[in-house]
Structure formats: C-alpha cells, structure tokens
PDB file of C-alpha atoms and ligand atoms in Angstrom:
ATOM      1  CA  MET A   1      27.882   1.126  10.048  1.00 67.00           C
ATOM      2  CA  ASN A   2      24.701  -0.597   8.777  1.00 77.00           C
ATOM      3  CA  PRO A   3      21.733  -0.325  11.050  1.00 85.00           C
ATOM      4  CA  ALA A   4      20.838  -3.624  13.266  1.00 95.00           C
ATOM      5  CA  PRO A   5      18.409  -5.806  11.254  1.00 97.00           C
ATOM      6  CA  VAL A   6      15.050  -5.893  12.207  1.00 98.00           C
ATOM      7  CA  PHE A   7      12.898  -9.077  12.293  1.00 98.00           C
ATOM      8  CA  ARG A   8       9.195  -9.246  13.324  1.00 98.00           C
ATOM      9  CA  PHE A   9       6.362 -11.684  14.508  1.00 98.00           C
ATOM     10  CA  ALA A  10       3.021 -10.489  13.546  1.00 98.00           C
ATOM     11  CA  PRO A  11       0.314 -13.004  15.011  1.00 97.00           C
ATOM     12  CA  SER A  12      -3.671 -11.901  14.956  1.00 97.00           C
ATOM     13  CA  PRO A  13      -5.409 -12.580  18.029  1.00 97.00           C
ATOM     14  CA  SER A  14      -8.290 -14.353  15.985  1.00 96.00           C
ATOM     15  CA  GLY A  15      -7.690 -17.861  18.056  1.00 94.00           C
ATOM     16  CA  LEU A  16      -5.166 -19.132  20.472  1.00 94.00           C
ATOM     17  CA  LEU A  17      -1.465 -19.640  19.024  1.00 95.00           C
ATOM     18  CA  HIS A  18      -0.615 -23.322  17.874  1.00 91.00           C
ATOM     19  CA  LEU A  19       2.352 -25.165  17.621  1.00 90.00           C
ATOM     20  CA  GLY A  20       3.031 -23.556  13.921  1.00 90.00           C
ATOM     21  CA  HIS A  21       3.038 -20.190  15.718  1.00 94.00           C
ATOM     22  CA  ALA A  22       5.504 -21.085  18.171  1.00 94.00           C
ATOM     23  CA  TYR A  23       7.960 -22.392  15.372  1.00 93.00           C
ATOM     24  CA  SER A  24       7.494 -19.231  13.299  1.00 95.00           C
ATOM     25  CA  ALA A  25       8.051 -17.137  16.394  1.00 96.00           C
ATOM     26  CA  LEU A  26      10.963 -19.108  17.873  1.00 95.00           C
ATOM     27  CA  SER A  27      12.777 -19.481  14.610  1.00 93.00           C
ATOM     28  CA  CYS A  28      12.454 -15.593  14.025  1.00 95.00           C
ATOM     29  CA  HIS A  29      13.538 -14.840  17.444  1.00 95.00           C
ATOM     30  CA  ARG A  30      16.683 -17.092  17.185  1.00 94.00           C
ATOM     31  CA  ALA A  31      17.256 -15.419  13.536  1.00 94.00           C
ATOM     32  CA  ALA A  32      17.265 -11.964  15.175  1.00 96.00           C
ATOM     33  CA  ARG A  33      19.601 -12.843  18.023  1.00 94.00           C
ATOM     34  CA  GLU A  34      21.863 -14.937  15.432  1.00 93.00           C
ATOM     35  CA  ALA A  35      22.080 -11.732  13.390  1.00 94.00           C
ATOM     36  CA  GLY A  36      22.257  -9.332  16.097  1.00 95.00           C
ATOM     37  CA  GLY A  37      19.380  -7.604  15.113  1.00 97.00           C
ATOM     38  CA  ARG A  38      16.205  -6.359  16.792  1.00 97.00           C
ATOM     39  CA  PHE A  39      13.142  -8.570  17.597  1.00 98.00           C
ATOM     40  CA  LEU A  40       9.418  -6.720  17.231  1.00 98.00           C
ATOM     41  CA  LEU A  41       5.982  -7.995  18.125  1.00 98.00           C
ATOM     42  CA  ARG A  42       3.312  -6.611  16.018  1.00 98.00           C
ATOM     43  CA  ILE A  43      -0.418  -7.412  16.997  1.00 98.00           C
ATOM     44  CA  GLU A  44      -2.405  -7.902  13.468  1.00 98.00           C
ATOM     45  CA  ASP A  45      -6.082  -6.992  14.674  1.00 98.00           C
ATOM     46  CA  ILE A  46      -7.481  -4.888  12.159  1.00 98.00           C
ATOM     47  CA  ASP A  47     -10.307  -7.401  11.723  1.00 97.00           C
ATOM     48  CA  HIS A  48     -12.635  -6.490  14.720  1.00 94.00           C
ATOM     49  CA  THR A  49     -14.836  -9.139  13.597  1.00 94.00           C
ATOM     50  CA  ARG A  50     -12.612 -11.808  14.427  1.00 96.00           C
ATOM     51  CA  CYS A  51      -9.931 -10.668  17.055  1.00 97.00           C
ATOM     52  CA  ARG A  52     -10.436 -10.361  20.589  1.00 97.00           C
ATOM     53  CA  PRO A  53      -8.499  -9.012  23.752  1.00 96.00           C
ATOM     54  CA  GLU A  54      -8.359 -12.224  25.285  1.00 97.00           C
ATOM     55  CA  PHE A  55      -6.701 -13.823  22.793  1.00 97.00           C
ATOM     56  CA  GLU A  56      -4.190 -11.176  22.341  1.00 98.00           C
ATOM     57  CA  ARG A  57      -3.775 -11.648  26.237  1.00 97.00           C
ATOM     58  CA  GLN A  58      -3.123 -15.275  25.499  1.00 97.00           C
ATOM     59  CA  ILE A  59      -0.602 -14.326  22.952  1.00 97.00           C
ATOM     60  CA  LEU A  60       1.565 -12.283  25.114  1.00 98.00           C
ATOM     61  CA  ASP A  61       1.265 -15.012  27.890  1.00 97.00           C
ATOM     62  CA  ASP A  62       2.484 -17.805  25.659  1.00 97.00           C
ATOM     63  CA  LEU A  63       5.229 -16.097  23.876  1.00 97.00           C
ATOM     64  CA  ALA A  64       6.562 -14.936  27.353  1.00 97.00           C
ATOM     65  CA  TRP A  65       6.399 -18.401  28.661  1.00 97.00           C
ATOM     66  CA  LEU A  66       8.297 -19.542  25.609  1.00 96.00           C
ATOM     67  CA  GLY A  67      11.242 -17.591  26.574  1.00 95.00           C
ATOM     68  CA  LEU A  68      10.582 -14.722  23.794  1.00 96.00           C
ATOM     69  CA  SER A  69      11.201 -11.028  25.225  1.00 96.00           C
ATOM     70  CA  TRP A  70      10.452  -8.002  22.536  1.00 97.00           C
ATOM     71  CA  GLU A  71      10.667  -4.261  22.166  1.00 97.00           C
ATOM     72  CA  GLN A  72       8.190  -2.298  23.843  1.00 97.00           C
ATOM     73  CA  PRO A  73       5.901  -0.688  22.863  1.00 96.00           C
ATOM     74  CA  VAL A  74       4.140  -3.628  20.667  1.00 97.00           C
ATOM     75  CA  ARG A  75       2.296  -1.767  17.577  1.00 98.00           C
ATOM     76  CA  ARG A  76      -1.063  -3.061  17.839  1.00 98.00           C
ATOM     77  CA  GLN A  77      -2.850  -2.300  14.392  1.00 98.00           C
ATOM     78  CA  SER A  78      -5.866  -1.107  15.369  1.00 98.00           C
ATOM     79  CA  GLU A  79      -4.351   1.675  16.975  1.00 98.00           C
ATOM     80  CA  HIS A  80      -2.797   2.697  13.291  1.00 98.00           C
ATOM     81  CA  MET A  81      -5.896   3.201  10.825  1.00 98.00           C
ATOM     82  CA  ALA A  82      -4.692   6.322   9.977  1.00 98.00           C
ATOM     83  CA  ASP A  83      -1.464   5.278   8.631  1.00 98.00           C
ATOM     84  CA  TYR A  84      -3.252   2.976   6.182  1.00 98.00           C
ATOM     85  CA  GLU A  85      -5.496   5.549   4.924  1.00 98.00           C
ATOM     86  CA  GLN A  86      -2.892   7.687   4.039  1.00 98.00           C
ATOM     87  CA  ALA A  87      -1.512   4.816   2.047  1.00 98.00           C
ATOM     88  CA  LEU A  88      -4.862   4.243   0.591  1.00 98.00           C
ATOM     89  CA  ARG A  89      -5.045   7.741  -0.495  1.00 98.00           C
ATOM     90  CA  ARG A  90      -1.708   7.770  -2.183  1.00 98.00           C
ATOM     91  CA  LEU A  91      -3.266   4.757  -4.474  1.00 98.00           C
ATOM     92  CA  ARG A  92      -6.114   6.828  -5.155  1.00 98.00           C
ATOM     93  CA  LYS A  93      -4.738   9.762  -6.330  1.00 98.00           C
ATOM     94  CA  MET A  94      -2.359   7.149  -8.418  1.00 97.00           C
ATOM     95  CA  GLU A  95      -5.645   6.098  -9.981  1.00 95.00           C
ATOM     96  CA  LEU A  96      -4.484   2.678  -9.351  1.00 96.00           C
ATOM     97  CA  ILE A  97      -7.601   1.674  -6.981  1.00 96.00           C
ATOM     98  CA  PHE A  98     -11.448   1.397  -7.409  1.00 94.00           C
ATOM     99  CA  PRO A  99     -14.654   1.488  -5.294  1.00 94.00           C
ATOM    100  CA  CYS A 100     -16.419  -2.156  -5.659  1.00 93.00           C
ATOM    101  CA  PRO A 101     -19.881  -2.483  -3.775  1.00 92.00           C
ATOM    102  CA  ALA A 102     -20.085  -6.183  -5.289  1.00 88.00           C
ATOM    103  CA  SER A 103     -20.472  -8.763  -2.562  1.00 87.00           C
ATOM    104  CA  ARG A 104     -18.447 -12.247  -2.826  1.00 84.00           C
ATOM    105  CA  ARG A 105     -22.146 -13.994  -3.554  1.00 87.00           C
ATOM    106  CA  GLN A 106     -22.262 -11.224  -6.410  1.00 87.00           C
ATOM    107  CA  ILE A 107     -18.888 -11.938  -7.713  1.00 85.00           C
ATOM    108  CA  ALA A 108     -19.597 -16.021  -7.860  1.00 85.00           C
ATOM    109  CA  GLU A 109     -22.680 -15.089  -9.822  1.00 86.00           C
ATOM    110  CA  ARG A 110     -21.065 -13.068 -12.150  1.00 81.00           C
ATOM    111  CA  ALA A 111     -18.120 -15.042 -12.662  1.00 79.00           C
ATOM    112  CA  ALA A 112     -20.389 -18.196 -13.248  1.00 82.00           C
ATOM    113  CA  ARG A 113     -22.454 -16.146 -15.458  1.00 79.00           C
ATOM    114  CA  ALA A 114     -19.230 -15.289 -17.438  1.00 73.00           C
ATOM    115  CA  GLY A 115     -17.628 -19.001 -17.006  1.00 74.00           C
ATOM    116  CA  ALA A 116     -14.396 -16.786 -15.565  1.00 70.00           C
ATOM    117  CA  GLU A 117     -13.902 -18.910 -12.248  1.00 76.00           C
ATOM    118  CA  ALA A 118     -10.436 -18.250 -12.134  1.00 82.00           C
ATOM    119  CA  ARG A 119      -9.258 -18.844  -8.647  1.00 89.00           C
ATOM    120  CA  ASP A 120      -6.326 -17.050  -6.429  1.00 91.00           C
ATOM    121  CA  PRO A 121      -3.358 -18.579  -5.160  1.00 93.00           C
ATOM    122  CA  ASP A 122      -5.459 -18.983  -1.780  1.00 91.00           C
ATOM    123  CA  GLY A 123      -8.259 -20.535  -3.733  1.00 89.00           C
ATOM    124  CA  GLY A 124     -10.129 -17.342  -3.737  1.00 88.00           C
ATOM    125  CA  LEU A 125     -12.434 -16.364  -6.925  1.00 87.00           C
ATOM    126  CA  ILE A 126     -10.503 -13.434  -8.829  1.00 88.00           C
ATOM    127  CA  TYR A 127     -12.208 -10.409  -9.506  1.00 87.00           C
ATOM    128  CA  PRO A 128     -12.535 -10.548 -13.396  1.00 74.00           C
ATOM    129  CA  PRO A 129      -9.652  -9.250 -14.896  1.00 70.00           C
ATOM    130  CA  ARG A 130      -9.483  -5.923 -17.385  1.00 75.00           C
ATOM    131  CA  SER A 131      -8.591  -7.266 -21.022  1.00 70.00           C
ATOM    132  CA  SER A 132      -6.069  -4.643 -21.136  1.00 76.00           C
ATOM    133  CA  PRO A 133      -4.606  -2.123 -18.189  1.00 69.00           C
ATOM    134  CA  GLY A 134      -6.785   1.120 -17.960  1.00 71.00           C
ATOM    135  CA  ASP A 135     -10.001  -0.564 -19.326  1.00 78.00           C
ATOM    136  CA  PRO A 136     -13.229  -0.021 -17.491  1.00 80.00           C
ATOM    137  CA  ASP A 137     -14.182  -2.101 -14.713  1.00 79.00           C
ATOM    138  CA  PRO A 138     -16.010  -5.359 -16.581  1.00 76.00           C
ATOM    139  CA  TRP A 139     -18.347  -5.569 -13.822  1.00 77.00           C
ATOM    140  CA  PRO A 140     -19.338  -2.238 -12.872  1.00 79.00           C
ATOM    141  CA  LEU A 141     -22.303  -2.410 -10.263  1.00 85.00           C
ATOM    142  CA  PRO A 142     -24.164   1.145  -9.187  1.00 87.00           C
ATOM    143  CA  ILE A 143     -22.975   2.628  -6.024  1.00 90.00           C
ATOM    144  CA  THR A 144     -25.750   4.042  -3.953  1.00 89.00           C
ATOM    145  CA  PRO A 145     -24.511   7.419  -2.188  1.00 88.00           C
ATOM    146  CA  GLY A 146     -23.223   6.560   1.106  1.00 87.00           C
ATOM    147  CA  GLU A 147     -23.001   2.806   0.536  1.00 89.00           C
ATOM    148  CA  ALA A 148     -20.274   1.222   2.417  1.00 90.00           C
ATOM    149  CA  VAL A 149     -17.642  -0.699  -0.327  1.00 95.00           C
ATOM    150  CA  SER A 150     -14.194  -2.088  -0.908  1.00 96.00           C
ATOM    151  CA  TRP A 151     -11.275  -0.682  -2.301  1.00 97.00           C
ATOM    152  CA  ARG A 152      -9.698  -3.015  -5.285  1.00 96.00           C
ATOM    153  CA  LEU A 153      -6.236  -2.313  -6.803  1.00 96.00           C
ATOM    154  CA  ASP A 154      -6.652  -2.001 -10.486  1.00 94.00           C
ATOM    155  CA  MET A 155      -3.804  -5.070 -10.636  1.00 94.00           C
ATOM    156  CA  GLY A 156      -3.136  -4.849 -14.443  1.00 92.00           C
ATOM    157  CA  ARG A 157      -2.541  -0.858 -14.146  1.00 93.00           C
ATOM    158  CA  ALA A 158      -0.760  -1.517 -10.918  1.00 95.00           C
ATOM    159  CA  ALA A 159       1.593  -3.702 -12.188  1.00 94.00           C
ATOM    160  CA  ALA A 160       2.075  -2.150 -15.514  1.00 93.00           C
ATOM    161  CA  LEU A 161       3.337   1.063 -13.481  1.00 95.00           C
ATOM    162  CA  ALA A 162       5.554  -0.961 -10.867  1.00 96.00           C
ATOM    163  CA  GLN A 163       7.165  -2.310 -13.900  1.00 94.00           C
ATOM    164  CA  GLN A 164       7.975   0.979 -15.284  1.00 94.00           C
ATOM    165  CA  MET A 165       8.994   2.366 -11.827  1.00 93.00           C
ATOM    166  CA  THR A 166      11.500  -0.303 -10.928  1.00 91.00           C
ATOM    167  CA  GLY A 167      12.912  -1.582 -14.348  1.00 82.00           C
ATOM    168  CA  ALA A 168      15.023  -4.423 -13.623  1.00 79.00           C
ATOM    169  CA  GLU A 169      14.167  -4.658  -9.878  1.00 85.00           C
ATOM    170  CA  TRP A 170      11.074  -6.463 -10.298  1.00 94.00           C
ATOM    171  CA  TRP A 171      11.464  -9.260  -7.756  1.00 96.00           C
ATOM    172  CA  PHE A 172      11.601 -10.200  -4.240  1.00 97.00           C
ATOM    173  CA  ASP A 173      14.612 -11.941  -2.207  1.00 97.00           C
ATOM    174  CA  GLU A 174      13.607 -15.585  -0.709  1.00 97.00           C
ATOM    175  CA  GLN A 175      15.902 -16.820   1.583  1.00 96.00           C
ATOM    176  CA  GLY A 176      13.903 -19.617   2.969  1.00 95.00           C
ATOM    177  CA  LYS A 177      11.822 -21.727   0.794  1.00 95.00           C
ATOM    178  CA  GLY A 178       8.377 -21.159  -0.906  1.00 96.00           C
ATOM    179  CA  PRO A 179       6.008 -24.173  -0.973  1.00 94.00           C
ATOM    180  CA  ALA A 180       7.516 -25.739  -4.139  1.00 95.00           C
ATOM    181  CA  GLY A 181      10.992 -24.946  -3.034  1.00 96.00           C
ATOM    182  CA  GLU A 182      11.233 -21.447  -4.294  1.00 97.00           C
ATOM    183  CA  HIS A 183      14.682 -19.912  -3.312  1.00 97.00           C
ATOM    184  CA  GLY A 184      16.425 -16.642  -4.025  1.00 98.00           C
ATOM    185  CA  ARG A 185      15.181 -14.196  -6.612  1.00 97.00           C
ATOM    186  CA  GLN A 186      11.651 -14.313  -7.001  1.00 98.00           C
ATOM    187  CA  LEU A 187      10.240 -12.707 -10.493  1.00 97.00           C
ATOM    188  CA  LEU A 188       7.077 -10.977  -9.303  1.00 97.00           C
ATOM    189  CA  ASP A 189       3.774 -12.362 -10.810  1.00 95.00           C
ATOM    190  CA  PRO A 190       1.121 -10.255  -9.189  1.00 95.00           C
ATOM    191  CA  LEU A 191      -1.213 -10.947 -11.959  1.00 92.00           C
ATOM    192  CA  VAL A 192      -2.308 -14.108 -10.514  1.00 92.00           C
ATOM    193  CA  TRP A 193      -4.156 -12.196  -7.719  1.00 94.00           C
ATOM    194  CA  GLY A 194      -6.474 -10.035  -9.993  1.00 91.00           C
ATOM    195  CA  ASP A 195      -7.815  -7.155  -8.548  1.00 93.00           C
ATOM    196  CA  VAL A 196      -7.157  -7.868  -5.028  1.00 96.00           C
ATOM    197  CA  VAL A 197      -9.233  -5.923  -2.174  1.00 97.00           C
ATOM    198  CA  LEU A 198      -7.003  -3.279  -0.510  1.00 98.00           C
ATOM    199  CA  ALA A 199      -9.674  -2.150   1.908  1.00 98.00           C
ATOM    200  CA  ARG A 200     -12.528  -3.900   2.964  1.00 97.00           C
ATOM    201  CA  ARG A 201     -15.760  -2.438   3.327  1.00 95.00           C
ATOM    202  CA  ASP A 202     -16.346  -3.404   7.232  1.00 94.00           C
ATOM    203  CA  ILE A 203     -12.807  -2.439   8.381  1.00 96.00           C
ATOM    204  CA  GLY A 204     -11.200   0.116   5.712  1.00 96.00           C
ATOM    205  CA  THR A 205      -7.847  -1.633   5.392  1.00 98.00           C
ATOM    206  CA  SER A 206      -6.799  -5.415   4.419  1.00 98.00           C
ATOM    207  CA  TYR A 207      -3.933  -7.651   5.346  1.00 98.00           C
ATOM    208  CA  HIS A 208      -1.761  -6.882   2.380  1.00 98.00           C
ATOM    209  CA  LEU A 209      -1.909  -2.873   2.914  1.00 98.00           C
ATOM    210  CA  SER A 210      -1.238  -3.157   6.596  1.00 98.00           C
ATOM    211  CA  VAL A 211       1.425  -5.604   6.757  1.00 98.00           C
ATOM    212  CA  VAL A 212       3.070  -3.840   3.845  1.00 98.00           C
ATOM    213  CA  VAL A 213       2.816  -0.421   5.754  1.00 98.00           C
ATOM    214  CA  ASP A 214       3.334  -1.376   9.094  1.00 98.00           C
ATOM    215  CA  ASP A 215       7.050  -3.547   7.855  1.00 98.00           C
ATOM    216  CA  ALA A 216       7.995  -0.051   6.389  1.00 98.00           C
ATOM    217  CA  LEU A 217       7.207   2.223   9.321  1.00 98.00           C
ATOM    218  CA  GLN A 218       9.091  -0.435  11.845  1.00 98.00           C
ATOM    219  CA  GLY A 219      11.698  -0.728   9.424  1.00 98.00           C
ATOM    220  CA  VAL A 220      11.326  -4.232   9.475  1.00 98.00           C
ATOM    221  CA  SER A 221      14.404  -5.730   7.195  1.00 98.00           C
ATOM    222  CA  HIS A 222      13.689  -9.187   7.783  1.00 98.00           C
ATOM    223  CA  VAL A 223      10.137 -11.235   7.463  1.00 98.00           C
ATOM    224  CA  THR A 224      10.148 -14.485   8.715  1.00 96.00           C
ATOM    225  CA  ARG A 225       6.766 -16.366   8.179  1.00 95.00           C
ATOM    226  CA  GLY A 226       4.790 -19.678   7.190  1.00 93.00           C
ATOM    227  CA  GLN A 227       5.004 -20.645   3.583  1.00 94.00           C
ATOM    228  CA  ASP A 228       1.191 -19.784   3.153  1.00 94.00           C
ATOM    229  CA  LEU A 229       2.266 -16.227   2.970  1.00 97.00           C
ATOM    230  CA  PHE A 230       4.670 -16.835   0.120  1.00 98.00           C
ATOM    231  CA  ALA A 231       2.394 -16.393  -2.684  1.00 98.00           C
ATOM    232  CA  ALA A 232       1.033 -12.899  -0.955  1.00 98.00           C
ATOM    233  CA  THR A 233       4.672 -11.776  -1.149  1.00 98.00           C
ATOM    234  CA  HIS A 234       4.062 -10.820  -4.882  1.00 98.00           C
ATOM    235  CA  ILE A 235       1.410  -8.485  -3.983  1.00 98.00           C
ATOM    236  CA  HIS A 236       3.575  -7.187  -1.068  1.00 98.00           C
ATOM    237  CA  ARG A 237       6.347  -6.466  -3.183  1.00 98.00           C
ATOM    238  CA  LEU A 238       3.893  -4.886  -5.756  1.00 98.00           C
ATOM    239  CA  LEU A 239       3.040  -2.359  -3.028  1.00 98.00           C
ATOM    240  CA  GLN A 240       6.454  -1.553  -1.643  1.00 98.00           C
ATOM    241  CA  ILE A 241       7.253  -0.503  -5.036  1.00 97.00           C
ATOM    242  CA  LEU A 242       4.029   1.525  -5.716  1.00 98.00           C
ATOM    243  CA  LEU A 243       4.331   3.445  -2.674  1.00 98.00           C
ATOM    244  CA  GLU A 244       8.111   3.617  -2.719  1.00 97.00           C
ATOM    245  CA  LEU A 245       8.988   1.546   0.443  1.00 97.00           C
ATOM    246  CA  PRO A 246      11.955  -0.393   0.899  1.00 96.00           C
ATOM    247  CA  ARG A 247      12.506  -4.078   0.091  1.00 96.00           C
ATOM    248  CA  PRO A 248      12.740  -6.277   2.974  1.00 97.00           C
ATOM    249  CA  VAL A 249      14.461 -10.037   2.772  1.00 97.00           C
ATOM    250  CA  TYR A 250      11.688 -12.693   2.916  1.00 98.00           C
ATOM    251  CA  HIS A 251      12.208 -16.150   4.636  1.00 96.00           C
ATOM    252  CA  HIS A 252       9.408 -18.470   4.238  1.00 96.00           C
ATOM    253  CA  HIS A 253       9.229 -21.751   6.429  1.00 92.00           C
ATOM    254  CA  ALA A 254       7.424 -24.952   6.107  1.00 86.00           C
ATOM    255  CA  LEU A 255       4.064 -25.165   8.201  1.00 83.00           C
ATOM    256  CA  VAL A 256       4.079 -27.160  11.096  1.00 75.00           C
ATOM    257  CA  ARG A 257       1.550 -30.191  10.324  1.00 71.00           C
ATOM    258  CA  ASP A 258      -0.740 -32.790  12.289  1.00 70.00           C
ATOM    259  CA  GLU A 259       0.077 -36.289  12.249  1.00 69.00           C
ATOM    260  CA  ASP A 260      -2.557 -36.645   9.165  1.00 71.00           C
ATOM    261  CA  GLY A 261      -0.350 -33.881   7.054  1.00 72.00           C
ATOM    262  CA  ARG A 262      -3.045 -31.372   7.907  1.00 74.00           C
ATOM    263  CA  ARG A 263      -2.183 -27.872   8.606  1.00 74.00           C
ATOM    264  CA  LEU A 264      -2.493 -26.859  12.404  1.00 70.00           C
ATOM    265  CA  SER A 265      -5.728 -24.641  12.538  1.00 69.00           C
ATOM    266  CA  LYS A 266      -6.357 -21.876  14.988  1.00 70.00           C
ATOM    267  CA  THR A 267      -9.722 -23.588  15.848  1.00 65.00           C
ATOM    268  CA  ASP A 268      -8.017 -26.873  16.804  1.00 67.00           C
ATOM    269  CA  ARG A 269      -7.616 -26.752  20.397  1.00 61.00           C
ATOM    270  CA  ASP A 270      -5.623 -29.910  21.180  1.00 67.00           C
ATOM    271  CA  THR A 271      -2.680 -28.423  19.174  1.00 80.00           C
ATOM    272  CA  SER A 272      -2.829 -24.787  20.772  1.00 91.00           C
ATOM    273  CA  LEU A 273      -0.067 -23.860  22.993  1.00 94.00           C
ATOM    274  CA  LYS A 274      -2.601 -23.036  26.168  1.00 93.00           C
ATOM    275  CA  SER A 275      -3.743 -26.554  25.934  1.00 92.00           C
ATOM    276  CA  LEU A 276      -0.323 -28.265  25.707  1.00 92.00           C
ATOM    277  CA  ARG A 277       0.666 -25.998  28.807  1.00 94.00           C
ATOM    278  CA  GLU A 278      -2.282 -27.314  30.347  1.00 93.00           C
ATOM    279  CA  GLN A 279      -1.114 -30.963  29.749  1.00 92.00           C
ATOM    280  CA  GLY A 280       2.138 -30.130  31.473  1.00 94.00           C
ATOM    281  CA  MET A 281       4.472 -29.521  28.595  1.00 94.00           C
ATOM    282  CA  THR A 282       7.655 -27.126  28.924  1.00 94.00           C
ATOM    283  CA  PRO A 283       8.747 -24.409  26.849  1.00 94.00           C
ATOM    284  CA  ALA A 284      11.919 -26.448  26.357  1.00 92.00           C
ATOM    285  CA  GLU A 285       9.832 -29.633  25.000  1.00 91.00           C
ATOM    286  CA  ILE A 286       7.917 -26.973  22.878  1.00 91.00           C
ATOM    287  CA  ALA A 287      11.040 -25.753  21.590  1.00 89.00           C
ATOM    288  CA  ALA A 288      12.213 -29.116  20.791  1.00 87.00           C
ATOM    289  CA  LEU A 289       9.120 -30.417  19.010  1.00 83.00           C
ATOM    290  CA  CYS A 290       9.702 -27.588  16.962  1.00 81.00           C
ATOM    291  CA  GLY A 291      13.202 -28.552  16.212  1.00 78.00           C
ATOM    292  CA  ILE A 292      14.782 -25.855  17.817  1.00 75.00           C
ATOM    293  CA  ASP A 293      16.017 -27.629  20.681  1.00 55.00           C
ATOM    294  CA  ASN A 294      19.750 -27.274  20.473  1.00 45.00           C
ATOM    295  CA  HIS A 295      19.481 -23.228  20.270  1.00 47.00           C
ATOM    296  CA  TYR A 296      16.902 -23.161  23.046  1.00 41.00           C
ATOM    297  CA  ASP A 297      19.380 -21.839  25.823  1.00 44.00           C
ATOM    298  CA  ASN A 298      20.248 -19.056  23.526  1.00 41.00           C
ATOM    299  CA  LEU A 299      17.045 -17.765  23.316  1.00 40.00           C
TER     300      LEU A 299
HETATM  301  N1  LIG B   1      -0.724 -11.591  10.658  1.00 53.12           N
HETATM  302  C1  LIG B   1      -0.379 -12.892   9.809  1.00 53.12           C
HETATM  303  C2  LIG B   1      -1.086 -14.227  10.803  1.00 53.12           C
HETATM  304  O1  LIG B   1      -1.315 -14.434  11.607  1.00 53.12           O
HETATM  305  C3  LIG B   1       0.527 -13.005   9.540  1.00 53.12           C
HETATM  306  C4  LIG B   1       1.149 -11.648   8.875  1.00 53.12           C
HETATM  307  C5  LIG B   1       3.024 -11.769   8.392  1.00 53.12           C
HETATM  308  O2  LIG B   1       3.671 -12.601   9.005  1.00 53.12           O
HETATM  309  O3  LIG B   1       3.168 -11.120   7.480  1.00 53.12           O
HETATM  310  O4  LIG B   1      -1.215 -15.091   9.905  1.00 53.12           O
END
C-alpha cells in the first residue's frame, strides 16, 4: 500500500497571518483531508532578525481558531540548523557553492558598473553569471580571515550537473497554477535566478535550502502554497536533484488581494486574522471569504 500523502503549511513568524495565509492553510488542510493524508505545520523561523515568538504564538492560536489541527511535534526550523549545515557541507564537497563576501550594495555597484543589472523573478539583482560553468567567479572579492560570508550556488555548474544526474527528469509537477497559468510538467529553468544565496551570512542558511531539506526530512509529498513561490520551485527542484531528495507534487494557488488588487501584506494590520477576529468575524465567515465555505464542516 502507498504511504498516506503528506501536506504541510509552513508560515514564517515574521508578522501576523492574514486572509491569504488563511486561504493557504484551509485549502491545504482540506486537500489533506480529501486525499486521506497527513497535515503538518512547520514554523519557518530561521531569520532571527525578523521572526518573533509572539508572532508564532499568534499563528498557532489563529490556526486553531480557524478549526485546523495538525500533527505534533511542530517542526521549528531554528531548532534544526545542523540539518541545513549538513546539506550545505554536501554541496560544498560537490564544489557547487562558493563563499561570497559581497554586500547587497557592492553587488549593486558592480552590476551598475558592468551594465549588468539583470533581475531575478523576485526582482532582486542577479549576481553576475559566469560565462560558462566552471569559470572563475567574475567578481571575486578578497575575504578577510574570520569574516562572515554568505554561500552562493554556482548556478551554471549546479544546473549542468543536475541535468546530467536526472537526464529526462528535468521538471517538476504543477498540479495547481503558476502566475501565468502554468500547469502540469514544468521544465526547469533555474538559471534565471543566477548564483542564489543558499546560506546567508547572518543566519547560516536560507529559505530555499531549509524548505527543501525539511520537505524531504518530513516526507512531504504535496506542497500547497501561494503563486509568489512558483518561480522559486525551479531552485527547489534543482536542490532536490543535487541532494538526491524525493520530488513532491506542487500546487500553487492565486494570492488573495485587497480591493485595489494589491497582495495582502503581513504589515497591513487591517486584514490580519487577529484584527478580523477582534472585529467579530467567525471562522466560518473567514472560510467563506476564502471560498472554502461549503467544505468548512468537513475541516
Ligand atoms: N515560509 C514561507 C512563507 O511564509 C512559505 C514557504 C513554503 O510554503 O514553501 O512565505
């Protein structure tokens, strides 16, 4: 018999949950129920500069109030840094990552000077790519002993190796929809991200690395999340190939927007679940707003 599918909701306690998170959590929980699967909650709190325990407490409280339940124990990423270090060590042994002391400002200055101001899918400046895999870093900066550095993926080299490792398996399976309606098999195109940071100098890991390691360690088979993370899936699948981890199925969903069509943000207190609760809204009303009303009784 096949093992039960495993779904997860993975918020970061860097602010209050809003309606968009409620939609994500409710639809993920519902999908798990419908598939006879398991539902996990993971707290993505690697960024100690932004995450706070009071936000985590509020997240747990909001989700329970919505009527969701999840397996215990909850995985808190900050308690598992050794797992991310191990993955990083493996990539370092494979000579796929390199230390980079450049600050954001230095990268911006150099990019401007080189007239190479290409942006990644999230709008960030791309670290200048090498002309071909294996070429030296085009912008080497001296590293002073003991200086904290970030670690970047040598994207050209990593993509070439991963393609060799998987051959025809160079894709991920999108069961929902990407922002341009992408559905089904998605051929990988991680090069558009350039040499992404896999370990930030201040926290020793990154969202991309931790999410991939954790999904594998927790046996996650189905990733349900917002379309803002669709493009990042190209990096995630690449890392899964390099680290020989299983391939989950992805289901990206549209983002909840405000009346002006803007994405909801964690800093906008009006659409936070906390404030909607304080205004007297019920969990059933939230679910209805999210378009999940007719299934609410089954949650
Ligand atoms: N922690 C991420 C966020 O709150 C979501 C990660 C994921 O679902 O892959 O945006």
